[in-house]
CSV table of C-alpha atoms in Angstrom, one decimal:
chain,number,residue,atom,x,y,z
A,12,UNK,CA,11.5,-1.4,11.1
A,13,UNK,CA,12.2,-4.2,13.5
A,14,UNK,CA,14.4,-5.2,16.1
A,15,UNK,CA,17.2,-2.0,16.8
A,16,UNK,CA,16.5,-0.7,20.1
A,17,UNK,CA,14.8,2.4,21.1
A,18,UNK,CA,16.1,5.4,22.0
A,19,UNK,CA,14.4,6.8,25.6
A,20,UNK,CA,11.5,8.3,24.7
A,21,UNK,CA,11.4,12.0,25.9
A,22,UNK,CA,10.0,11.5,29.0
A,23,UNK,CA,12.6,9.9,29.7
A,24,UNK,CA,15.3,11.6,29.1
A,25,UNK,CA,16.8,14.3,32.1
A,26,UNK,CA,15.4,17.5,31.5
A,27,UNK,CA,18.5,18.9,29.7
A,28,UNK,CA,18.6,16.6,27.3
A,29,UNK,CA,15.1,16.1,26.2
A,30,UNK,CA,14.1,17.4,22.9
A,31,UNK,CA,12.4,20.9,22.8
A,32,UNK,CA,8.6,19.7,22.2
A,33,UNK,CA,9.2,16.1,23.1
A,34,UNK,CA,7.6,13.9,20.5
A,35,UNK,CA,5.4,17.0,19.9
A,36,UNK,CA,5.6,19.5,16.5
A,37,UNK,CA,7.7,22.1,16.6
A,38,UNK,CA,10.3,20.1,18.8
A,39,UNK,CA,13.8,20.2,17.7
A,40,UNK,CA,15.0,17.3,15.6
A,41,UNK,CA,16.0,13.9,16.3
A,42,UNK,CA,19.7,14.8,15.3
A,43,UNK,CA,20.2,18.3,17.0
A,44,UNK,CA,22.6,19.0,19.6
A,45,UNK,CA,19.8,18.6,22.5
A,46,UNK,CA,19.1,14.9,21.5
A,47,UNK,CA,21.3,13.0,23.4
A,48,UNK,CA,24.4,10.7,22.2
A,49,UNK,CA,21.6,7.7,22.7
A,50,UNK,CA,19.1,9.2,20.4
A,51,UNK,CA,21.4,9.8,17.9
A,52,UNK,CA,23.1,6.9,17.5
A,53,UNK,CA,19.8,5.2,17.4
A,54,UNK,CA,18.8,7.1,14.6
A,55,UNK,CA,21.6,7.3,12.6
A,56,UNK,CA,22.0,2.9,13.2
A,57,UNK,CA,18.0,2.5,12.5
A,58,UNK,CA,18.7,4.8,9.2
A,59,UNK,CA,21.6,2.4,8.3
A,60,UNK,CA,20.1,-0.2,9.2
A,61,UNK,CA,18.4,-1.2,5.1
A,62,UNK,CA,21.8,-0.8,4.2
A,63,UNK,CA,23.3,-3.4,6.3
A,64,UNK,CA,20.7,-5.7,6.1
A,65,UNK,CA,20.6,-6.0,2.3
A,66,UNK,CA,24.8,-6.3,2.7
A,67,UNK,CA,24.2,-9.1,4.3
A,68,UNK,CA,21.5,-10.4,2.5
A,69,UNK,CA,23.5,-10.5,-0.7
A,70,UNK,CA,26.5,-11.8,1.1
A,71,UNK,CA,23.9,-14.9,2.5
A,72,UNK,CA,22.9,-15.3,-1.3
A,73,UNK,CA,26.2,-15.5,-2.6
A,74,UNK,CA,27.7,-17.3,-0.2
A,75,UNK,CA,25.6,-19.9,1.3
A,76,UNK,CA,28.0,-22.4,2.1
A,77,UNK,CA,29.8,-19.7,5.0
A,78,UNK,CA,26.3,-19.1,5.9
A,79,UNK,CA,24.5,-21.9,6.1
A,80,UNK,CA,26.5,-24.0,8.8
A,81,UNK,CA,25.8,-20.9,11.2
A,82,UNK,CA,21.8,-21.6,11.1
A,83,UNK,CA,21.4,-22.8,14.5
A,84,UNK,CA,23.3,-20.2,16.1
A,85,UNK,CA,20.6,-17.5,15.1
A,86,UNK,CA,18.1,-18.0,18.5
A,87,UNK,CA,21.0,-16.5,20.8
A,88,UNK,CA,21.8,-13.7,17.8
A,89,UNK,CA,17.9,-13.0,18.7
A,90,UNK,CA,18.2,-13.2,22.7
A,91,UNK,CA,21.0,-10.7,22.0
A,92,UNK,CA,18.7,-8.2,20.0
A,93,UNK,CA,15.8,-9.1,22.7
A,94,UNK,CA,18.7,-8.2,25.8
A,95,UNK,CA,19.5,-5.0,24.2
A,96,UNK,CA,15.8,-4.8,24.0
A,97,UNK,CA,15.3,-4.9,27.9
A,98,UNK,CA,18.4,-2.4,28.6
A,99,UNK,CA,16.5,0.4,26.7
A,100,UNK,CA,14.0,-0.4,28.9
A,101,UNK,CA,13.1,1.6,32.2
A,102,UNK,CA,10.3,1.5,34.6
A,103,UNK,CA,8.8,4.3,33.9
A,104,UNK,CA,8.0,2.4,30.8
A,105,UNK,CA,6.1,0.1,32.2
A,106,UNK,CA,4.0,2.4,34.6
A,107,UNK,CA,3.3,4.1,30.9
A,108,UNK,CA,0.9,1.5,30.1
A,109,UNK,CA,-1.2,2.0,33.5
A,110,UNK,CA,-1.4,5.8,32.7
A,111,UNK,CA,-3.3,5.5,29.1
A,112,UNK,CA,-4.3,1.4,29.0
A,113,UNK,CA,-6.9,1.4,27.1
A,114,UNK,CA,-4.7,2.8,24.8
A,115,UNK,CA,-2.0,0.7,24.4
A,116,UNK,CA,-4.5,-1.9,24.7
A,117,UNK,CA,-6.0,-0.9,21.7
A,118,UNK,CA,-2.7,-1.3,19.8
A,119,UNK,CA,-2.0,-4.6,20.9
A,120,UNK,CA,-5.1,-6.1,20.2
A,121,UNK,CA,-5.4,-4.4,16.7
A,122,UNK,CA,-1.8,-5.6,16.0
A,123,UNK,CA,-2.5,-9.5,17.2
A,124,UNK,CA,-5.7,-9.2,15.2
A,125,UNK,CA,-4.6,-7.1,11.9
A,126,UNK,CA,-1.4,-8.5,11.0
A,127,UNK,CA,-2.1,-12.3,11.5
A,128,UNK,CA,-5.4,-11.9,9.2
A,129,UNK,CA,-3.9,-9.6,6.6
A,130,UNK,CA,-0.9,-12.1,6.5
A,131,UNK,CA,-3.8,-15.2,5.8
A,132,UNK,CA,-5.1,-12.8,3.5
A,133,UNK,CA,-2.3,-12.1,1.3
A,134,UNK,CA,-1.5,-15.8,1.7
A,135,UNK,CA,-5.0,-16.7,-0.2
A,136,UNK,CA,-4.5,-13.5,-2.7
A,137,UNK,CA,-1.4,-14.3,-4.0
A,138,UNK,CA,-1.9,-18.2,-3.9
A,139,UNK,CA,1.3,-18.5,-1.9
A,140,UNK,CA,3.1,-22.5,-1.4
A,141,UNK,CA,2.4,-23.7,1.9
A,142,UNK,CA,6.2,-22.9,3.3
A,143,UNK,CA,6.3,-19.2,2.1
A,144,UNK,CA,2.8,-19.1,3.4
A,145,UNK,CA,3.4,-20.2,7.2
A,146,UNK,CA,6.0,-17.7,6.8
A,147,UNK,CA,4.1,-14.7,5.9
A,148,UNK,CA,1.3,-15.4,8.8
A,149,UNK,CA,4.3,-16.4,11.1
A,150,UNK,CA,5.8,-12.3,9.9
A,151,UNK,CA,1.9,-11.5,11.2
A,152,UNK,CA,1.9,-13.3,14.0
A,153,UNK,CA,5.4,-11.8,15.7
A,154,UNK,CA,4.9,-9.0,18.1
A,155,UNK,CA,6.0,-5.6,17.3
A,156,UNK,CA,9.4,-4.9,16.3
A,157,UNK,CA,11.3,-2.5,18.5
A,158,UNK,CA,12.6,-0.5,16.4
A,159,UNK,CA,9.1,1.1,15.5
A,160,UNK,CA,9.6,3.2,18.7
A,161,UNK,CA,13.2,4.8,16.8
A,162,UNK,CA,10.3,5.6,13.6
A,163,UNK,CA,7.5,7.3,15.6
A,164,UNK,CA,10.2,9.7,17.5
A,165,UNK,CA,11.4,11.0,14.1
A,166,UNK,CA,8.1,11.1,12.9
A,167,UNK,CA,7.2,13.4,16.1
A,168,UNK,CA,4.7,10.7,17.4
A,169,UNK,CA,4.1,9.4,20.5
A,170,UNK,CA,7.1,7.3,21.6
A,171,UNK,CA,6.0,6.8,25.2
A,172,UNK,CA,2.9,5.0,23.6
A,173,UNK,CA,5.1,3.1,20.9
A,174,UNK,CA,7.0,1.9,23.8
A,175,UNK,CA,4.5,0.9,25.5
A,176,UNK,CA,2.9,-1.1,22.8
A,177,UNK,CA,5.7,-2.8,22.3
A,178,UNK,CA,6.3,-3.8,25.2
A,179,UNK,CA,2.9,-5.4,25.9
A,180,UNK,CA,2.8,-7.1,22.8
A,181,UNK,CA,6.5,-8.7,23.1
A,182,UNK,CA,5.7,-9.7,26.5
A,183,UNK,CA,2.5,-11.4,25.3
A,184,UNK,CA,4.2,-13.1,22.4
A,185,UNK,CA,4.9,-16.6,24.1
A,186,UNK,CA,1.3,-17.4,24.4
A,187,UNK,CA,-0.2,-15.5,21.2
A,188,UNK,CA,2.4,-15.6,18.8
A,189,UNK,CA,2.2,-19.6,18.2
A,190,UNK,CA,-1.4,-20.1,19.2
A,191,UNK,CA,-2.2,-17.5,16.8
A,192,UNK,CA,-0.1,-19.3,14.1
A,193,UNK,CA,-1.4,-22.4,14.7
A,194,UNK,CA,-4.6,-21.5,14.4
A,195,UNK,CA,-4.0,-19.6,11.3
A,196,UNK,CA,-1.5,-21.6,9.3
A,197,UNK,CA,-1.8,-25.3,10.9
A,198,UNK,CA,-3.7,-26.4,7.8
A,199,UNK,CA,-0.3,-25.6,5.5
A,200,UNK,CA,2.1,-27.1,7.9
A,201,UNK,CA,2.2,-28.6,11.1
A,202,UNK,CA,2.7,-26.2,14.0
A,203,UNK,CA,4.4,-27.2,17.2
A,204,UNK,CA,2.9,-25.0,19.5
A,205,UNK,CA,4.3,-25.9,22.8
A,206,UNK,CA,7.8,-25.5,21.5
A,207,UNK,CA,7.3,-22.8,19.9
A,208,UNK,CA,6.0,-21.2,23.4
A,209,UNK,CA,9.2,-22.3,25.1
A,210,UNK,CA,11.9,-21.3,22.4
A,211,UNK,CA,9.7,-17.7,22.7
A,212,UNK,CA,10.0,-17.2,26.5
A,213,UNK,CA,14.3,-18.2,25.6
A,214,UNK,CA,14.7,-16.0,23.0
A,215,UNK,CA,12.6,-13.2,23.7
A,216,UNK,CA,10.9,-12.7,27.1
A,217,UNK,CA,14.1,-14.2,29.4
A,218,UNK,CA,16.4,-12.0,27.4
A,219,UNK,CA,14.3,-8.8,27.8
A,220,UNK,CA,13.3,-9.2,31.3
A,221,UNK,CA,17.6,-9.9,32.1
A,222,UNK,CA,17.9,-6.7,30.4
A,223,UNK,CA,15.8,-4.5,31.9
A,224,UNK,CA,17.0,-6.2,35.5
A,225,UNK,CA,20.5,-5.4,34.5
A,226,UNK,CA,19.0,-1.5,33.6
A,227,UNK,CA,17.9,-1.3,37.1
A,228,UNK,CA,20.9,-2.6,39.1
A,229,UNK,CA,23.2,-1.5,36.7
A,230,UNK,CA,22.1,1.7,35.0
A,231,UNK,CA,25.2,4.1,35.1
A,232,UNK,CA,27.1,1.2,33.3
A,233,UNK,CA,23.8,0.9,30.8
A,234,UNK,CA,24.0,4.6,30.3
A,235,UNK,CA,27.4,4.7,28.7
A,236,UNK,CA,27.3,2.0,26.4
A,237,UNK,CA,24.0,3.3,24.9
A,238,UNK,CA,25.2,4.6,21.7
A,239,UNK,CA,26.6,1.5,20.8
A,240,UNK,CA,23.5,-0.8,21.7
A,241,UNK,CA,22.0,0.3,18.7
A,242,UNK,CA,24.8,-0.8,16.4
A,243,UNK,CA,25.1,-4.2,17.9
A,244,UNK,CA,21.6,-5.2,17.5
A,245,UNK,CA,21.7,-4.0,14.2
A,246,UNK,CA,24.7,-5.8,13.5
A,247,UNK,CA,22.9,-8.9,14.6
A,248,UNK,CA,20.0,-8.7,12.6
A,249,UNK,CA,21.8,-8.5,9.4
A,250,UNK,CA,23.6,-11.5,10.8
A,251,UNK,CA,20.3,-13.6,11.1
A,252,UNK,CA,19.3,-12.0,7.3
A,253,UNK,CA,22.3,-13.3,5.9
A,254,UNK,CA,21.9,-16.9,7.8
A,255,UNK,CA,18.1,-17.1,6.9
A,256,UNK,CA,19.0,-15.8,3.1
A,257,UNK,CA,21.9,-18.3,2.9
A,258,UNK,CA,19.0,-21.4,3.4
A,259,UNK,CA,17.0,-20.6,1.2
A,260,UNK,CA,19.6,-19.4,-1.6
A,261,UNK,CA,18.3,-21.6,-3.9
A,262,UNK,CA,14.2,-20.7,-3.6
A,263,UNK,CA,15.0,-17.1,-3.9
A,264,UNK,CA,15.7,-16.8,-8.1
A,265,UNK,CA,12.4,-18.4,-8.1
A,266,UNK,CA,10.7,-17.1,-5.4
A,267,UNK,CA,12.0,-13.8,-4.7
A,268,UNK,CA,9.8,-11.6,-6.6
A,269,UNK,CA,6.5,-13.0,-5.3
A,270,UNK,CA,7.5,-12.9,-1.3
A,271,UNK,CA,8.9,-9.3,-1.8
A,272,UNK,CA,5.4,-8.9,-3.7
A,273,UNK,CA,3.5,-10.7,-0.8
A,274,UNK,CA,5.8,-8.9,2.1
A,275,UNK,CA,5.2,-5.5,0.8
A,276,UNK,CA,1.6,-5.8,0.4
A,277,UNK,CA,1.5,-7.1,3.5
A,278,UNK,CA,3.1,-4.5,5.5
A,279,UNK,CA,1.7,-1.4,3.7
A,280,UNK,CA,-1.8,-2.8,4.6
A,281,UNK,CA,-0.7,-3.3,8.2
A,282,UNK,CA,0.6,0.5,8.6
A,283,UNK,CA,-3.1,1.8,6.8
A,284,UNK,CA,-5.1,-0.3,9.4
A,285,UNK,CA,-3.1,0.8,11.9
A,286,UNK,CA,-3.5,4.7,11.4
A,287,UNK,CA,-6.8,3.9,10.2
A,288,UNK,CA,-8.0,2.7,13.8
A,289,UNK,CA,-6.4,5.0,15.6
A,290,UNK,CA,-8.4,7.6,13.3
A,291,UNK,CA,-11.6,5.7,13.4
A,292,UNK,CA,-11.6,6.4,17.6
A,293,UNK,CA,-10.7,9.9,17.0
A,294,UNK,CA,-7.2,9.9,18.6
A,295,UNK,CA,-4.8,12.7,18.6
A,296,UNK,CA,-2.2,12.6,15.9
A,297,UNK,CA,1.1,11.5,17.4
A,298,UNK,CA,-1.0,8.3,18.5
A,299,UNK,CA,-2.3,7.6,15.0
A,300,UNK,CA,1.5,7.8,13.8
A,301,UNK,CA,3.0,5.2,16.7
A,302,UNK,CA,-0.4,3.1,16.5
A,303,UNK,CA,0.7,2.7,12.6
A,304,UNK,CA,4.1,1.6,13.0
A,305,UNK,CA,3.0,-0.3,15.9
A,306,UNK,CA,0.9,-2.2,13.7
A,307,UNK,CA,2.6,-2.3,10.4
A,308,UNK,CA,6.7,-2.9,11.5
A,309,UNK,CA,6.8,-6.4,13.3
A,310,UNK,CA,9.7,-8.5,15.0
A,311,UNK,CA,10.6,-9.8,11.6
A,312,UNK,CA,13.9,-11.7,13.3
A,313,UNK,CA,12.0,-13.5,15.2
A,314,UNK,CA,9.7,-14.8,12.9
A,315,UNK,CA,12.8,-15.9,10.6
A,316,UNK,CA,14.3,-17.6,13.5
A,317,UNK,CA,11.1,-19.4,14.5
A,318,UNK,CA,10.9,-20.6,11.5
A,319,UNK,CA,14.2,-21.8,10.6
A,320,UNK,CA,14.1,-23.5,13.5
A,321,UNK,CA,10.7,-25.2,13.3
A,322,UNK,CA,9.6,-25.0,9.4
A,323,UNK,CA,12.0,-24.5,6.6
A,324,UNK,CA,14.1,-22.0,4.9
A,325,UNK,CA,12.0,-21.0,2.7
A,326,UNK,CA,9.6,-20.9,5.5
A,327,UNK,CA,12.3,-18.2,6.4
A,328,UNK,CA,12.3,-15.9,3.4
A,329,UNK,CA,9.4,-13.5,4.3
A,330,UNK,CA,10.7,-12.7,7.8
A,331,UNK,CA,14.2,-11.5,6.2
A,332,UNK,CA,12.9,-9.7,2.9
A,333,UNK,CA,10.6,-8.2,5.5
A,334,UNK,CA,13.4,-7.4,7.5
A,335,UNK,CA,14.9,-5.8,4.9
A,336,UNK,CA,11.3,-3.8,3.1
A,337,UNK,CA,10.0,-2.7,6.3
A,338,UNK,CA,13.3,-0.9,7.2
A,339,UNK,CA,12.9,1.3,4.3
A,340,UNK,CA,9.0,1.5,4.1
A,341,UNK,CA,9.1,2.6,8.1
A,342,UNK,CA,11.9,5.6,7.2
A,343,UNK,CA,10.0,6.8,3.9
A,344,UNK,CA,6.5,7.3,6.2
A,345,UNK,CA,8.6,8.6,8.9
A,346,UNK,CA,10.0,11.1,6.9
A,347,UNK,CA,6.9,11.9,4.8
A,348,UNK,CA,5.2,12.4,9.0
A,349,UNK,CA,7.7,14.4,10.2
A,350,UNK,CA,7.1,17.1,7.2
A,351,UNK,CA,3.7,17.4,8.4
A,352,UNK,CA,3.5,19.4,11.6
A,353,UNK,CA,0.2,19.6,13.4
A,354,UNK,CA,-0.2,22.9,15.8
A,355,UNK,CA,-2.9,23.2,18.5
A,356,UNK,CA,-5.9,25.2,18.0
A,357,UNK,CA,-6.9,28.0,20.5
A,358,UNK,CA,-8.0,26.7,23.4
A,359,UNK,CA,-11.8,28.8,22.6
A,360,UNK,CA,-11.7,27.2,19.0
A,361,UNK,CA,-14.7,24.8,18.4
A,362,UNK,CA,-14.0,21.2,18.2
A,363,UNK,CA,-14.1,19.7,14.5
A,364,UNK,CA,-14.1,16.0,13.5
A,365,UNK,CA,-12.7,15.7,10.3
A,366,UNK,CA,-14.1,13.1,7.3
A,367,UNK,CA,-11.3,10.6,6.5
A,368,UNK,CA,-8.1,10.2,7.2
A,369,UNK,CA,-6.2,11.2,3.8
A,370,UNK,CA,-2.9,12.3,3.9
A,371,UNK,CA,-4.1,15.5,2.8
A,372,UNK,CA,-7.3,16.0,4.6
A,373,UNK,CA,-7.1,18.0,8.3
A,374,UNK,CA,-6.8,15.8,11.6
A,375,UNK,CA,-8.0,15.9,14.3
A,376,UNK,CA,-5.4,15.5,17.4
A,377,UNK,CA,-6.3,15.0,21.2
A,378,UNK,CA,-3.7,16.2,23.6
A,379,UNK,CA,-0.6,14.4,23.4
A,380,UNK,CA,-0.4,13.6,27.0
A,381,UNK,CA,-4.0,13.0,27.6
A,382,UNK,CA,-5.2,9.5,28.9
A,383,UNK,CA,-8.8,9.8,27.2
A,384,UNK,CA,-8.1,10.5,23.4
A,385,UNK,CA,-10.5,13.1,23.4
A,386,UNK,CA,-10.6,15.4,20.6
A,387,UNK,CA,-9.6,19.6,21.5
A,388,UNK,CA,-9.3,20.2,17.3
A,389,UNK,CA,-5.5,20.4,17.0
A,390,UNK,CA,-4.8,20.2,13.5
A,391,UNK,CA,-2.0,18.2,10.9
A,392,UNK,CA,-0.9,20.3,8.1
C-alpha cells in the first residue's frame, strides 16, 4: 500500500490503549476494543482504500474530460497526503532510528537499491515503450509508501521499524529519488533532475516536516482528528488515480494489460527481496515482515505526480495501476502473516538457523525489541 497514514505504532500509544503484545503474536487484533479510534480507522480506511482507488480510477477512465483539466492540481493533493504524513509522526519516531540503525539502514538501502533495479529489470523483460518504462523505474525509484506501516501492524510486524524506514527513506527521497531515476531511465527520456529535487522537497519533505511541527506544538488538536486523517489521505489518493487515469484514457485499452503485467511483477519481486534480506541476515520475524512491505509497497502517488508533471501520462500509468495492485497485494500478505503466529522458544532451547525462508519452512526470529538481530530460536508457525 502507499500513501494512508500510519496509525502510532504500539510504542506509542499510552499504555491503556496499546494492543496486548504490541506488534508481537498473540497480541490482540488491530480491530479490538484496546486499539484505539486512530488504529482503527486506519485500518478500516487502508482496507478500503483498493475500493476507492479503483472508483476513481474508472471514474478518470470514463470521464476524462472532468478529469483531465484538474492535472496540475495533483502536487498539493500530494503535499496534503505528505502533511497528514508528518502529523502521524512523533519524535519518538525519529529517536527509533538511533536505537536499531543499522537496521533501518538496511531497509533503506535495500529499498533504493532493489526497487529501482527490479523496475529497469522488468522494463528490459517485458520490452516496455520508453514512457511506461520511465514510469515503472520512476514507481522504483519513489520512497516507501506510508501506508506499509498500517500492513506490518496487522500482519503483527514490527511497526516501530516500518516507521522508521519510512521515514528515512522519504526524507532521503529529494536527493535519491531523481538521481536514481536519472541514472536509470535517462537513456528513455530526458530527466530533469534538479527540478525534480525541488518539486520533491515541496511536495514531500516541506509538507511532512510542517506536519510533524504542527504534531509537536499542536498535539491535543492532532489527537482528535486522527481517525479522520486516514480517510482524507485516502480520499486524495484516489483523487490523483482518477487525474493520472483520466490522461492517459486513451493508452490504457492498449496498454493496460501489459503495465498491470509489468506493475505486478514488479512489486511481488520487490516484497520477496525484501523478506528475503531480512532472512538472509538472520533477523527476527516481525522485521522480515515490515522489511518486505518496506521494500515492495512504494509512494506510488508520488511517482504518478512526478511524472505527470515532468514526462507524460502514460508516463503516469504505472504509478496509479500500482496504486491501485499494491493496495490489494499488501492486504492479501498481510493477512496470509497475521495467520502465522510465531511464539518464543524457552529461554534454555538451543538456537536453530533454519534453511530457506519458505512460507512453510520454520523461522528463525530475534527478539522483537532487540537492537542486534541476533537469533534466540523463536519460531513462525
Amino acid at each position: 500500500m502507499t500513501d494512508a497514514p500510519t496509525p502510532q505504532s504500539p510504542g506509542n500509544m499510552p499504555p491503556g490503549n496499546r494492543p496486548a503484545g504490541g506488534t508481537s503474536a498473540g497480541g490482540t487484533s488491530p480491530g479490538s476494543a484496546d486499539a484505539p479510534a486512530a488504529d482503527r480507522s486506519s485500518i478500516i480506511a487502508v482496507t478500503a482504500l483498493p475500493v476507492l482507488v479503483v472508483i476513481a480510477g474508472v471514474l478518470g477512465f470514463l470521464l476524462p474530460d472532468a478529469f483531465t483539466p484538474l492535472a496540475p492540481s495533483i502536487t498539493w493533493a500530494l503535499g496534503v497526503v505528505m502533511f497528514f504524513m508528518g502529523l502521524t509522526l512523533t519524535l519518538p519516531d525519529f529517536a527509533r532510528i538511533a536505537k536499531r540503525p543499522w537496521v533501518a539502514v538496511l531497509g533503506v538501502i535495500t529499498q533504493f537499491v532493489a526497487m529501482p533495479l527490479l523496475g529497469l529489470l522488468v522494463v528490459s523483460v517485458f520490452s516496455l515503450p520508453a514512457e511506461i518504462a520511465v514510469g515503472v523505474i520512476l514507481v522504483g525509484c519513489a520512497p516507501g509508501g506510508t501506508a506499509s506501516n498500517v500492513v506490518t501492524y496487522l500482519a503483527k510486524g514490527d511497526t516501530a521499524l516500518s516507521v522508521s524506514i519510512t521515514t528515512m527513506s522519504t526524507l532521503l527521497a529529494p536527493v535519491l529519488t531523481p538521481l536514481l531515476t536519472l541514472w536509470l531511465a535517462g537513456s528513455y527520456m530526458d530527466v530533469p533532475f534538479w527540478s525534480m529535487f525541488v518539486s520533491i522537497c515541496q511536495t514531500v519533505l516541506v509538507p511532512v516536516i510542517v506536519g510533524v511541527i504542527v504534531r509537536v506544538f499542536a498535539s491535543g488538536f492532532v489527537d482528535a482528528i486522527a481517525p479522520v486523517l486516514p480517510w482524507l489521505a485516502s480520499i486524495a489518493i484516489a483523487y490523483i488515480v482518477s487525474v493520472v487515469v483520466a490522461g492517459s484514457a486513451g493508452s490504457i485499452a492498449t496498454a493496460g494489460v501489459l503495465v498491470l503485467l509489468a506493475v505486478v511483477t514488479h512489486n511481488v519481486l520487490g516484497l520477496a527481496v525484501g523478506y528475503g534480506v531480512a532472512a538472509a541476515c538472520r533477523l527476527d520475524t516481525p522485521t522480515r515482515r515490515a522489511m518486505s512491505f518496506e521494500v515492495g509497497l512504494q509512494n506510488s502517488g508520488l511517482a504518478s505526480t512526478l511524472a505527470t508533471t515532468y514526462f507524460s501520462p502514460l508516463a503516469a500509468l504505472p504509478g496509479a495501476v500500482f496504486s491501485v495492485w499494491h493496495n490489494v497485494s499488501g492486504a492479501l500478505l498481510a493477512s496470509i502473516f497475521a495467520r502465522r503466529p510465531y511464539v518464543k522458544a524457552p529461554v534454555d532451547a538451543p538456537e536453530r538457523v533454519s534453511v530457506g525462508a519458505s512460507a512453510s519452512a520454520t523461522e528463525d526470529t530475534g527478539s522483537t525489541g532487540g537492537s542486534t538481530g541476533s537469533i534466540d530460536g523463536s519460531t513462525e508457525r
